[in-house]
Short mmCIF file of C-alpha atoms in Angstrom, two decimals:
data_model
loop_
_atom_site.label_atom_id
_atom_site.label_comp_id
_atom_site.label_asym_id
_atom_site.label_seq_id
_atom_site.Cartn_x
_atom_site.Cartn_y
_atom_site.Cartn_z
CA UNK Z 1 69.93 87.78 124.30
CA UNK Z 2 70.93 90.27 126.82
CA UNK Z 3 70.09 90.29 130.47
CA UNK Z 4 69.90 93.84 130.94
CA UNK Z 5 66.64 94.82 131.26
CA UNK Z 6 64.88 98.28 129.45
CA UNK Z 7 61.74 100.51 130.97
CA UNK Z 8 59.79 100.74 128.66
CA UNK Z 9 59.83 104.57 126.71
CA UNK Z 10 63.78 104.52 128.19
CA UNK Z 11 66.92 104.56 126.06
CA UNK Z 12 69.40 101.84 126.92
CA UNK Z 13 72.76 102.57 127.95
CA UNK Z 14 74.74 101.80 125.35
CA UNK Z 15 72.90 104.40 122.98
CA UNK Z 16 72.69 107.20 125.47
CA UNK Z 17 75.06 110.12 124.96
CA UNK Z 18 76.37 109.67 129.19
CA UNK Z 19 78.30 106.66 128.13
CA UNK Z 20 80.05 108.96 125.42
CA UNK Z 21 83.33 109.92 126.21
CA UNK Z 22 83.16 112.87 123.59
CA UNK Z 23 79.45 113.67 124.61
CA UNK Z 24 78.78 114.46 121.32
CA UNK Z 25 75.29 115.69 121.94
CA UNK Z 26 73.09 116.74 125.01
CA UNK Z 27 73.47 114.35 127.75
CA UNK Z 28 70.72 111.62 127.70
CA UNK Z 29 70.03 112.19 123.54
CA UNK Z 30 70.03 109.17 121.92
CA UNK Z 31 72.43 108.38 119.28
CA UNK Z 32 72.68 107.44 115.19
CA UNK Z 33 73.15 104.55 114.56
CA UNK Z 34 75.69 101.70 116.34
CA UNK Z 35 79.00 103.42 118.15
CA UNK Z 36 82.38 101.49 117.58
CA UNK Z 37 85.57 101.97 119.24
CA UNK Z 38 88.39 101.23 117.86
CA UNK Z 39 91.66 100.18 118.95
CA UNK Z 40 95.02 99.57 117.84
CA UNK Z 41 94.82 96.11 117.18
CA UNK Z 42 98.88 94.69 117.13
CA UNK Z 43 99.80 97.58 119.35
CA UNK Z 44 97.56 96.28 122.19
CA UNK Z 45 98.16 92.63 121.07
CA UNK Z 46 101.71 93.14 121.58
CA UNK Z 47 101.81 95.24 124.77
CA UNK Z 48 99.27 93.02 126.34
CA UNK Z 49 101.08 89.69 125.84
CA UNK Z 50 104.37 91.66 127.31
CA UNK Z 51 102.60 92.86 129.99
CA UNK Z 52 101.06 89.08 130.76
CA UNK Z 53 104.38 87.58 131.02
CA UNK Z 54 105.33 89.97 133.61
CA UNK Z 55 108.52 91.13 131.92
CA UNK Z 56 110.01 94.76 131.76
CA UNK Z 57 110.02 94.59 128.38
CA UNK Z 58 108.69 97.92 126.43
CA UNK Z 59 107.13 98.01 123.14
CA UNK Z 60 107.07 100.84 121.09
CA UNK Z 61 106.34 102.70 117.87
CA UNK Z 62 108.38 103.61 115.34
CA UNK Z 63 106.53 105.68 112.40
CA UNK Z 64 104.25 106.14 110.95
CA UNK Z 65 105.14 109.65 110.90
CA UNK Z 66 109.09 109.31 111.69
CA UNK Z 67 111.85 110.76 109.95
CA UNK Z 68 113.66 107.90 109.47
CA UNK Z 69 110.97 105.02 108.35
CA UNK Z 70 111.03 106.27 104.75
CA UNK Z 71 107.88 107.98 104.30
CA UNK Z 72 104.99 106.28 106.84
CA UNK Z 73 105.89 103.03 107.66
CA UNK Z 74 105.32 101.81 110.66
CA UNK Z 75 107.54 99.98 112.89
CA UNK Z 76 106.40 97.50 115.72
CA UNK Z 77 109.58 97.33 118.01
CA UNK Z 78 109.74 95.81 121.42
CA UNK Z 79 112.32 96.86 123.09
CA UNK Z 80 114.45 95.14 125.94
CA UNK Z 81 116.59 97.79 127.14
CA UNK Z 82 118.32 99.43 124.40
CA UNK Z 83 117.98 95.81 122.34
CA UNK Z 84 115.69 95.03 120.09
CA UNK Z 85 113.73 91.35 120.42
CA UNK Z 86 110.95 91.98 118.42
CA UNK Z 87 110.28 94.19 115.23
CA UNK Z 88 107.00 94.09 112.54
CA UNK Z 89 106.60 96.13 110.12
CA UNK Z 90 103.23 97.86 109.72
CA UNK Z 91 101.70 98.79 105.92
CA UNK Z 92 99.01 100.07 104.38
CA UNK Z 93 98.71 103.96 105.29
CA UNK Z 94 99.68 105.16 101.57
CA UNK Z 95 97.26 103.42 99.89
CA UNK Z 96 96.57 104.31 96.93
CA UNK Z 97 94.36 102.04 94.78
CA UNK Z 98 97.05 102.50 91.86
CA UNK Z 99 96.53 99.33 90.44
CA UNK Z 100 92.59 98.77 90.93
CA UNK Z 101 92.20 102.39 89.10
CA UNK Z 102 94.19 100.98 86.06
CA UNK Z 103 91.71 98.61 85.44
CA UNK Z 104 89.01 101.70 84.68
CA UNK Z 105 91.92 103.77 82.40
CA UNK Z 106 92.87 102.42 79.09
CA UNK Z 107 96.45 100.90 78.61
CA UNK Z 108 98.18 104.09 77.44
CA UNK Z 109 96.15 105.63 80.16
CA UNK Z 110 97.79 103.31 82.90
CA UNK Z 111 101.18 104.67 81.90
CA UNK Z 112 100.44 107.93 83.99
CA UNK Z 113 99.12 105.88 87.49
CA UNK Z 114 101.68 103.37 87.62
CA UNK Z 115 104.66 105.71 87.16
CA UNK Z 116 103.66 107.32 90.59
CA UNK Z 117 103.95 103.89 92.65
CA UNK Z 118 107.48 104.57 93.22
CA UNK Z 119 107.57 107.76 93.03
CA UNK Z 120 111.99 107.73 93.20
CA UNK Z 121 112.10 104.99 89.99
CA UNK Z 122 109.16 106.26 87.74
CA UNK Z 123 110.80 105.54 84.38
CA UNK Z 124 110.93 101.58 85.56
CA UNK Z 125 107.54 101.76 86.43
CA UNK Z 126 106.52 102.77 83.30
CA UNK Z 127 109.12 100.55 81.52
CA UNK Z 128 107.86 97.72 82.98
CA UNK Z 129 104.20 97.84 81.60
CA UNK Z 130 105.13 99.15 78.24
CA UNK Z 131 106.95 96.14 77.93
CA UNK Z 132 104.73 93.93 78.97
CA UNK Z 133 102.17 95.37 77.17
CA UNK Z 134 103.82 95.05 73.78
CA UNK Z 135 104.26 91.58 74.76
CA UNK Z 136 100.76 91.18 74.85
CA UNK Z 137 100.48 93.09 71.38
CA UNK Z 138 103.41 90.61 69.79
CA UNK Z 139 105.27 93.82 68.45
CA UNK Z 140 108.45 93.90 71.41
CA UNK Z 141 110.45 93.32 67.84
CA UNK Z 142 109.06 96.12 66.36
CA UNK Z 143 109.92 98.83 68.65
CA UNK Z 144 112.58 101.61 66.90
CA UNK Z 145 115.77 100.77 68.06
CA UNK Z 146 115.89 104.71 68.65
CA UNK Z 147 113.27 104.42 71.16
CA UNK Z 148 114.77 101.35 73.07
CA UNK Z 149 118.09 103.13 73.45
CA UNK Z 150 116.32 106.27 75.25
CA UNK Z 151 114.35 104.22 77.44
CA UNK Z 152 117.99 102.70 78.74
CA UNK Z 153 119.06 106.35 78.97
CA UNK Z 154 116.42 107.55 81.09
CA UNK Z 155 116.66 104.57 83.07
CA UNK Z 156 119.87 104.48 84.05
CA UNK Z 157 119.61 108.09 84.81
CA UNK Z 158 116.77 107.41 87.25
CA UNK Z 159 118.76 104.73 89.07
CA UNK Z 160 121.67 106.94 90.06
CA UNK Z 161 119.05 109.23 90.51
CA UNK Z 162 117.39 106.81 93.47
CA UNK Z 163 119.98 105.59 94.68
CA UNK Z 164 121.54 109.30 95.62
CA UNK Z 165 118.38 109.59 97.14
CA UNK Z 166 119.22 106.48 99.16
CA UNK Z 167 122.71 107.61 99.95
CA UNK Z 168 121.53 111.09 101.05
CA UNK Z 169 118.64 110.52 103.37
CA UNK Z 170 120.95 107.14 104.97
CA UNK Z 171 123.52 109.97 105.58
CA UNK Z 172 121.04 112.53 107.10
CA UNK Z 173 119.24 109.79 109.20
CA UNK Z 174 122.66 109.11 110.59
CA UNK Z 175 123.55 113.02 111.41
CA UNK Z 176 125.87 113.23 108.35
CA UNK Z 177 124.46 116.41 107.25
CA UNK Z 178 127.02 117.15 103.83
CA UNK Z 179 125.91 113.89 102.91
CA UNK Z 180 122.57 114.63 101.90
CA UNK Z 181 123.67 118.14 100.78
CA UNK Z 182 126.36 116.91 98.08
CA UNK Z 183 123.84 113.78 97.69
CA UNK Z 184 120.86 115.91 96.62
CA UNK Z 185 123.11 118.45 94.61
CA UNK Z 186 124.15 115.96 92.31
CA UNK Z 187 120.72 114.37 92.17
CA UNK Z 188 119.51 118.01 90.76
CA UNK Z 189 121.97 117.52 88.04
CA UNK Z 190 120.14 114.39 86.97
CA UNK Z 191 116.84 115.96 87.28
CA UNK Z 192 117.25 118.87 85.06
CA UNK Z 193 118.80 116.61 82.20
CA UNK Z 194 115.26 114.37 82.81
CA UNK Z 195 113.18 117.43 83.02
CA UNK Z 196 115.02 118.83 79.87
CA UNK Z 197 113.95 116.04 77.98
CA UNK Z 198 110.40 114.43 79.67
CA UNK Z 199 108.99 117.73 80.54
CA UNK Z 200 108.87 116.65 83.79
CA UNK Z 201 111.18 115.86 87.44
CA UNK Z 202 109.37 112.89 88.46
CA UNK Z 203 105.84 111.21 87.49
CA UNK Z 204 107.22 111.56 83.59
CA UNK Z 205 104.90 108.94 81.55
CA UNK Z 206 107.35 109.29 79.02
CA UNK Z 207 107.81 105.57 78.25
CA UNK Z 208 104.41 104.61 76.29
CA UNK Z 209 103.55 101.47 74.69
CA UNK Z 210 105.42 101.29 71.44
CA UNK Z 211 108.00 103.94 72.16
CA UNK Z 212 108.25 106.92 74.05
CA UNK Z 213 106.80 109.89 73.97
CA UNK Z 214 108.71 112.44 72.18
CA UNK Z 215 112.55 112.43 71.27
CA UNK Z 216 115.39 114.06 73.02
CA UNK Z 217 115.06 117.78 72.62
CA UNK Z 218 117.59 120.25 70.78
CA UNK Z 219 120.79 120.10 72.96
CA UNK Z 220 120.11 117.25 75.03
CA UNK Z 221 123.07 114.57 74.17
CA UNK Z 222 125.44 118.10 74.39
CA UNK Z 223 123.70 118.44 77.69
CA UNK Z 224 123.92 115.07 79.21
CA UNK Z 225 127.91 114.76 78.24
CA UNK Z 226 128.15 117.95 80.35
CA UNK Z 227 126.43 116.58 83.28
CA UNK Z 228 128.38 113.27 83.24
CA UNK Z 229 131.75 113.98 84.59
CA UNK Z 230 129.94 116.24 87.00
CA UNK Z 231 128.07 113.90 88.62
CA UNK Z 232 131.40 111.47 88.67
CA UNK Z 233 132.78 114.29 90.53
CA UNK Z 234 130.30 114.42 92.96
CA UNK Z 235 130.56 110.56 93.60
CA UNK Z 236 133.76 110.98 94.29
CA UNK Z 237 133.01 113.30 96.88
CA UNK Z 238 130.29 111.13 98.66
CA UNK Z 239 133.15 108.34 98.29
CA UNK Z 240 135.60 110.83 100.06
CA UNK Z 241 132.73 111.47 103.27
CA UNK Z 242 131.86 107.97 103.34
CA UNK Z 243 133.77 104.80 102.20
CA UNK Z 244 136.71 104.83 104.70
CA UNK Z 245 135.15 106.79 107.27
CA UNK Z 246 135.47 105.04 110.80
CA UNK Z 247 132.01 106.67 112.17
CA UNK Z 248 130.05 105.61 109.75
CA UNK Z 249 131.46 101.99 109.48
CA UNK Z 250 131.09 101.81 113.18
CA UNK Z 251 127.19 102.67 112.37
CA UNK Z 252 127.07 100.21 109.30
CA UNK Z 253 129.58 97.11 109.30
CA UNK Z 254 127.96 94.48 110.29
CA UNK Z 255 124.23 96.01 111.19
CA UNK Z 256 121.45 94.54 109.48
CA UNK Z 257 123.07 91.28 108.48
CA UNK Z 258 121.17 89.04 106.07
CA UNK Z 259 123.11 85.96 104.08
CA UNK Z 260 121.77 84.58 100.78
CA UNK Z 261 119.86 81.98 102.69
CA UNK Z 262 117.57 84.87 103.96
CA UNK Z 263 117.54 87.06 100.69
CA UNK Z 264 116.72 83.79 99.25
CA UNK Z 265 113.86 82.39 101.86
CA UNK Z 266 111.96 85.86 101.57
CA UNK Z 267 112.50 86.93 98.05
CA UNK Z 268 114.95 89.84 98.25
CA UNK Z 269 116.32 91.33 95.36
CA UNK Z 270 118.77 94.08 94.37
CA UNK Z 271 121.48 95.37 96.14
CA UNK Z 272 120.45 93.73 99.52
CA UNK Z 273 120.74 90.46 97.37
CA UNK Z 274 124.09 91.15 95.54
CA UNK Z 275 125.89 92.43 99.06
CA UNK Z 276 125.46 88.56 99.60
CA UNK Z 277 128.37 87.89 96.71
CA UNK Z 278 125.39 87.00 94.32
CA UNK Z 279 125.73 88.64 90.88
CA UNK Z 280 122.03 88.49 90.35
CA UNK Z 281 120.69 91.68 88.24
CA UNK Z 282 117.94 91.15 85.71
CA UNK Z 283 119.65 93.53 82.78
CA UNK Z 284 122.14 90.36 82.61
CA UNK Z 285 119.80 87.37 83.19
CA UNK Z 286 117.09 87.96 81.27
CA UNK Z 287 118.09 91.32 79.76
CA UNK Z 288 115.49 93.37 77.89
CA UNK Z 289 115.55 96.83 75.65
CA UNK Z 290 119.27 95.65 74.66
CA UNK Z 291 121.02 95.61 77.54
CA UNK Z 292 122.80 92.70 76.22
CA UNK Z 293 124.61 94.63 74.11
CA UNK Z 294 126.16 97.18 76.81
CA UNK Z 295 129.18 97.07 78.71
CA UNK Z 296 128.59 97.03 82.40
CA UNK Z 297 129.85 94.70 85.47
CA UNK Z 298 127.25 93.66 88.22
CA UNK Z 299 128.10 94.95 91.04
CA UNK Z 300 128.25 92.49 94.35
CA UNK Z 301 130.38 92.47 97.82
CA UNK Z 302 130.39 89.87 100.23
CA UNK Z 303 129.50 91.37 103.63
CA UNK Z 304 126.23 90.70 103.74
CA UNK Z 305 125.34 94.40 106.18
CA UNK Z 306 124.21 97.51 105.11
CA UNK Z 307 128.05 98.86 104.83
CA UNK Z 308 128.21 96.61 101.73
CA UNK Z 309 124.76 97.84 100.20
CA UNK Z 310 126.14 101.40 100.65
CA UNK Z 311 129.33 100.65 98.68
CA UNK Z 312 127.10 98.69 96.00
CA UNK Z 313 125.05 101.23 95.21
CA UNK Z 314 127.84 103.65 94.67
CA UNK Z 315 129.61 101.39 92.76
CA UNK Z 316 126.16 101.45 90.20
CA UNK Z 317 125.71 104.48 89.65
CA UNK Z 318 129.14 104.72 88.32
CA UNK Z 319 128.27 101.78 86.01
CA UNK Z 320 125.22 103.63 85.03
CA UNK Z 321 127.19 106.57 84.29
CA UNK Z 322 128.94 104.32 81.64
CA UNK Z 323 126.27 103.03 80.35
CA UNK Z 324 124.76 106.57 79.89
CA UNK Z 325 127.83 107.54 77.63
CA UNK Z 326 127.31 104.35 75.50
CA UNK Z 327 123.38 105.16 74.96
CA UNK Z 328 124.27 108.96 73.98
CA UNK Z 329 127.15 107.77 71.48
CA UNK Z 330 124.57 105.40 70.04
CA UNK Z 331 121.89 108.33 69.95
CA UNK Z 332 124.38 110.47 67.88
CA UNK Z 333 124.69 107.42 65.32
CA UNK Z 334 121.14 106.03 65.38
CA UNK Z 335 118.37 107.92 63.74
CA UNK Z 336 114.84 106.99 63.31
CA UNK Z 337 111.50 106.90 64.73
CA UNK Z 338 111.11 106.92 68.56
CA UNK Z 339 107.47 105.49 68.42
CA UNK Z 340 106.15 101.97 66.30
CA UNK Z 341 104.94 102.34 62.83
CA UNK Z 342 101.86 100.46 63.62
CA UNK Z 343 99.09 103.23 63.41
CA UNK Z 344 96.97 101.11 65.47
CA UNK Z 345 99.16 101.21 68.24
CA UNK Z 346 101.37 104.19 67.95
CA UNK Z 347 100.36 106.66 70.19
CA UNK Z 348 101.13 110.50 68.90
CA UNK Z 349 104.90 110.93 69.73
CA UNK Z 350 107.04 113.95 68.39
CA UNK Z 351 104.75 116.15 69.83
CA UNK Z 352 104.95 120.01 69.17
CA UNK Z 353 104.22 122.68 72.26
CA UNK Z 354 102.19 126.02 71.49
CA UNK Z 355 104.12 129.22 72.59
CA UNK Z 356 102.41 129.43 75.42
CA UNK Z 357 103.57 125.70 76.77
CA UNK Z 358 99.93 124.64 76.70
CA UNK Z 359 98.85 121.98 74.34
CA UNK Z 360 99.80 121.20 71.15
CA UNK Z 361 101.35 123.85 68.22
CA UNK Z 362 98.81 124.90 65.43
CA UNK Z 363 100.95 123.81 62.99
CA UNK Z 364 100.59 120.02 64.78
CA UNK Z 365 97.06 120.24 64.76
CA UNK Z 366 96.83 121.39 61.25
CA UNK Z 367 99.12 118.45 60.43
CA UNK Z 368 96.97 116.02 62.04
CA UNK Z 369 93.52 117.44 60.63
CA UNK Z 370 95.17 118.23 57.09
CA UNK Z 371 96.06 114.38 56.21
CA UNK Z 372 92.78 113.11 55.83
CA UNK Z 373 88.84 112.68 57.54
CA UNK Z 374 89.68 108.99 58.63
CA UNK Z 375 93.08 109.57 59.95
CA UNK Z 376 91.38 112.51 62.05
CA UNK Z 377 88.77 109.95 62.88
CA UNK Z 378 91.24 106.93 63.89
CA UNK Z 379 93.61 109.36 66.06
CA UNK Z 380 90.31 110.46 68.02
CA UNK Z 381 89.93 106.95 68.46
CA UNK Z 382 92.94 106.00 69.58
CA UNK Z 383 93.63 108.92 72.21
CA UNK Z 384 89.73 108.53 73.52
CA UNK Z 385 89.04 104.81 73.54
CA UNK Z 386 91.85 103.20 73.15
CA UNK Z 387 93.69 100.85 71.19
CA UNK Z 388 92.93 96.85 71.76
CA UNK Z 389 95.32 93.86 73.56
CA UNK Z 390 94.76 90.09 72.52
CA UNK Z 391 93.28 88.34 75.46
CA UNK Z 392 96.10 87.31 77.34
CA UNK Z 393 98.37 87.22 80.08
CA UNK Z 394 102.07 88.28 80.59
CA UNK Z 395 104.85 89.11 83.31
CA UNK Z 396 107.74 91.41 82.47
CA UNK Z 397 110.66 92.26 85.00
CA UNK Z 398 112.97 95.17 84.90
CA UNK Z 399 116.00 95.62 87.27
CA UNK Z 400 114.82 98.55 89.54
CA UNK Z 401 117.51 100.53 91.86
CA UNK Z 402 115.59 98.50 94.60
CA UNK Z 403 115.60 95.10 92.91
CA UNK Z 404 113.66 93.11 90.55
CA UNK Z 405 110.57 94.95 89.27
CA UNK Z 406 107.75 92.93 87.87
CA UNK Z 407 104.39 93.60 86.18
CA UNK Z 408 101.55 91.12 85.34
CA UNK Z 409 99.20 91.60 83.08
CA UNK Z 410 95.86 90.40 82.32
CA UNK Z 411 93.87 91.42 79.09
CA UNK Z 412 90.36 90.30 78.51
CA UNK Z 413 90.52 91.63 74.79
CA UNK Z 414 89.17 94.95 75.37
CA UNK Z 415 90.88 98.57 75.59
CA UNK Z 416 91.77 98.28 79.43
CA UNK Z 417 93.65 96.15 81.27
CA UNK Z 418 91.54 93.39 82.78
CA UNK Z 419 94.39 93.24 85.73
CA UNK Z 420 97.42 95.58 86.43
CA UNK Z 421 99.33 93.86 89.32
CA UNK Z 422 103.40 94.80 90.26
CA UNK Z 423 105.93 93.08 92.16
CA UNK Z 424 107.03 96.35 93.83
CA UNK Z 425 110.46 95.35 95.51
CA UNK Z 426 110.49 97.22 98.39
CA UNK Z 427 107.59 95.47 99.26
CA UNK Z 428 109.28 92.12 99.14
CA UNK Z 429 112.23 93.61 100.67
CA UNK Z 430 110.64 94.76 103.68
CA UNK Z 431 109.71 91.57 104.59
CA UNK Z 432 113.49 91.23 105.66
CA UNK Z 433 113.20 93.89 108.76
CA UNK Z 434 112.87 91.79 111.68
CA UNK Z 435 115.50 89.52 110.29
CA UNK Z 436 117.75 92.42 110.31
CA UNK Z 437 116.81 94.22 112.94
CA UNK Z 438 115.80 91.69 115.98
CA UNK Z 439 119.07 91.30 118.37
CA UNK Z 440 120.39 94.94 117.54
CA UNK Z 441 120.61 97.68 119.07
CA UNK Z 442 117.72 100.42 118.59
CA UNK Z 443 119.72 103.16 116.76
CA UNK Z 444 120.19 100.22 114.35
CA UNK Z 445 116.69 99.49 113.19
CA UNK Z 446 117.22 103.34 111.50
CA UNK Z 447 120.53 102.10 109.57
CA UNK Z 448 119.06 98.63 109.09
CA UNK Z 449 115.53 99.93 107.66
CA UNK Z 450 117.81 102.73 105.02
CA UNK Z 451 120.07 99.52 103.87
CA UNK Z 452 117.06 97.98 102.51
CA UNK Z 453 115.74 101.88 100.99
CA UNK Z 454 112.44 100.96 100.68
CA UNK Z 455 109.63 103.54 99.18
CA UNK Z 456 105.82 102.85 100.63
CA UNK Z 457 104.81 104.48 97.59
CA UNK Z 458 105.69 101.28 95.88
CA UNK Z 459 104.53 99.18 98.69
CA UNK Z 460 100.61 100.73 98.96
CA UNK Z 461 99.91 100.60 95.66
#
């Protein structure tokens, strides 16, 4: 109990509009309901404890809203000086229930939420659950070898795609404005090709369980060889501004150090991972929609900083380029269906647009309505319920542009998923910033925090 004591017919203090600092209401008006404060929980933790110890030490904020924390992340720095002793990253103000609103969608349905987690590598995304899904189903055999060699196109042009994006904004963040000009100009070369053939720049749900969506349109292989050497142009343009330049390796070499022991410890992946000398990628250890069969080297260095990480991602997206050209010669010598034959499972592909762009052609719909009642019946069905997944579980991984990319899958037997979870790697990555950034300088934590190129899309799913 309290000891403060209340006249009777009087409103206590606590409820009375005086002791409002925002005096919501006339003074002396009682208030709805309880009134909570809140406070900035590690923020006061933090400056508290610094303040307790007595030491001029400063602790600040970096994001959520900064320019240079990669959409809002949130960076806990304390500050001694110009060096940093003390960084924490801060999640959780993107959230976006992604994976809990799966559960409520069916599993073609989950296609469209999970390719806007990472909103820079939507066709792994969406790679990553179709695969595991047909896991579940037992049919990953079964899937057109047409359709497997487009999902390796688009891909592999989402990766260079990402990691220009990566290149770019580190370049900007830095002050290197042509960077993220020539960066972003050839990244609009790879988005028209994926536009051209998904409809779409980014969010595509083009991969679907048992295929993909629709084949590559009229023009689209001529298209892509034209873009090719273009975009191996531009490389070699961001190669010329950056590789050798002394400003920027003064800003790189050597900042945000982490060895394998570290990458290792807190389960980081991709190009953070191989700029330890490891040659870990996924589409060579356990390789999936026939990446076996391509020719491409894994690219590593051995420096262990963010200087490395730049060079490795370069380095891909000239391996992707290669692998492009093999998919499209394959394309040109591989015909077939791009969806299963399973009518259970196959989800309408080869779609045909109206002349208006909206909805489907009459000529489709008399197709589908002119075969028979029941198949009319079953592809109502199958577009509004559903089709159904054994009761099972399953994890698939697919080697993002930010490292490995993993989906696990629960299915209760029904026509949702029981549990959509992903192992987002920039969320595992992240885990590496006070490693990288504690004993550097301030301007570092920027170059540091770009090395690992994390999207919080991905993170607060």
């Amino acid at each position: 109990m309290s000891d403060q004591t209340i006249t009777p017919g009087a409103t206590p203090d606590s409820q009375r509009v005086d002791a409002d600092p925002y005096g919501a209401t006339d003074a002396g008006a009682p208030l709805e309901g309880a009134v909570f404060n809140a406070s900035g929980g590690d923020w006061d933790d933090v400056a508290e404890e610094a303040a307790a110890l007595g030491e001029e030490r400063i602790v600040v904020n970096m994001g959520p809203q900064h320019p240079s924390t990669h959409g809002v992340l949130r960076l806990i720095l304390e500050i001694d000086g110009e060096s940093v002793t003390e960084a924490r990253a801060g999640i959780g103000y993107l959230h976006t229930g992604i994976e809990k609103n799966m559960e409520y969608r069916t599993w073609v349905q989950g296609v469209t939420f999970c390719t806007r987690m990472d909103y820079l590598t939507p066709m792994f995304q969406e790679a990553a659950y179709c695969l595991g899904i047909e896991k579940l189903l037992g049919v990953t055999d079964q899937i057109p070898e047409r359709a497997s060699i487009i999902r390796v196109l688009m891909m592999e042009l989402t990766r260079i795609s990402s990691h220009l994006v990566a290149t770019a904004t580190g370049g900007m963040e830095m002050g290197a404005t042509t960077v993220m000009t020539v960066g972003f100009r050839e990244r609009e070369r790879i988005l028209a090709v994926i536009e051209n053939i998904t409809g779409l720049r980014m969010n595509n749900a083009y991969v679907r369980p048992g295929g993909v969506a629709q084949d590559l349109p009229p023009g689209a292989i001529d298209r892509i060889r034209d873009m090719v050497p273009a975009v191996r142009a531009g490389l070699g343009e961001l190669e010329a501004l950056l590789n050798e330049n002394p400003v920027l390796k003064g800003r790189m070499v050597d900042v945000g150090y982490l060895d394998l022991t570290g990458c290792i410890a807190l389960g980081v992946t991709g190009p953070v991972l191989r700029s330890t000398g490891l040659p870990h990628d996924l589409r060579k250890v356990a390789p999936y929609c026939g990446y076996e069969t391509y020719d491409f080297e894994v690219m590593t260095r051995d420096t262990c900083d963010a200087y490395g990480r730049l060079r490795i991602r370069l380095d891909e997206c000239y391996e992707s380029l290669s692998i492009i050209e093999q998919a499209v010669d394959r394309l040109q010598n591989t015909s077939g269906p791009v969806m299963i034959d399973d009518k259970k499972i196959a989800w309408p592909a080869q779609l045909a647009i109206s002349s208006d762009g909206m909805g489907n052609s009459l000529d489709h719909i008399r197709h589908i309505m002119g075969t028979s009642m029941e198949a009319l019946i079953h592809h109502f069905k199958l577009v509004t319920e559903g089709f159904r997944v054994p009761a099972g579980q399953v994890y698939q991984a697919v080697e993002s542009p930010k490292g490995e990319l993993g989906v696990h899958l629960v299915s209760d037997g029904g026509t949702r998923p029981y549990r959509a979870h992903f192992r987002d790697p920039s969320f595992n990555n992240l885990q590496a910033t006070a490693a990288m950034c504690e004993g550097g300088q301030l301007a570092d934590v920027i170059v540091a925090v770009a090395s690992i190129d994390p999207v919080m899309g991905g993170v607060d799913r």
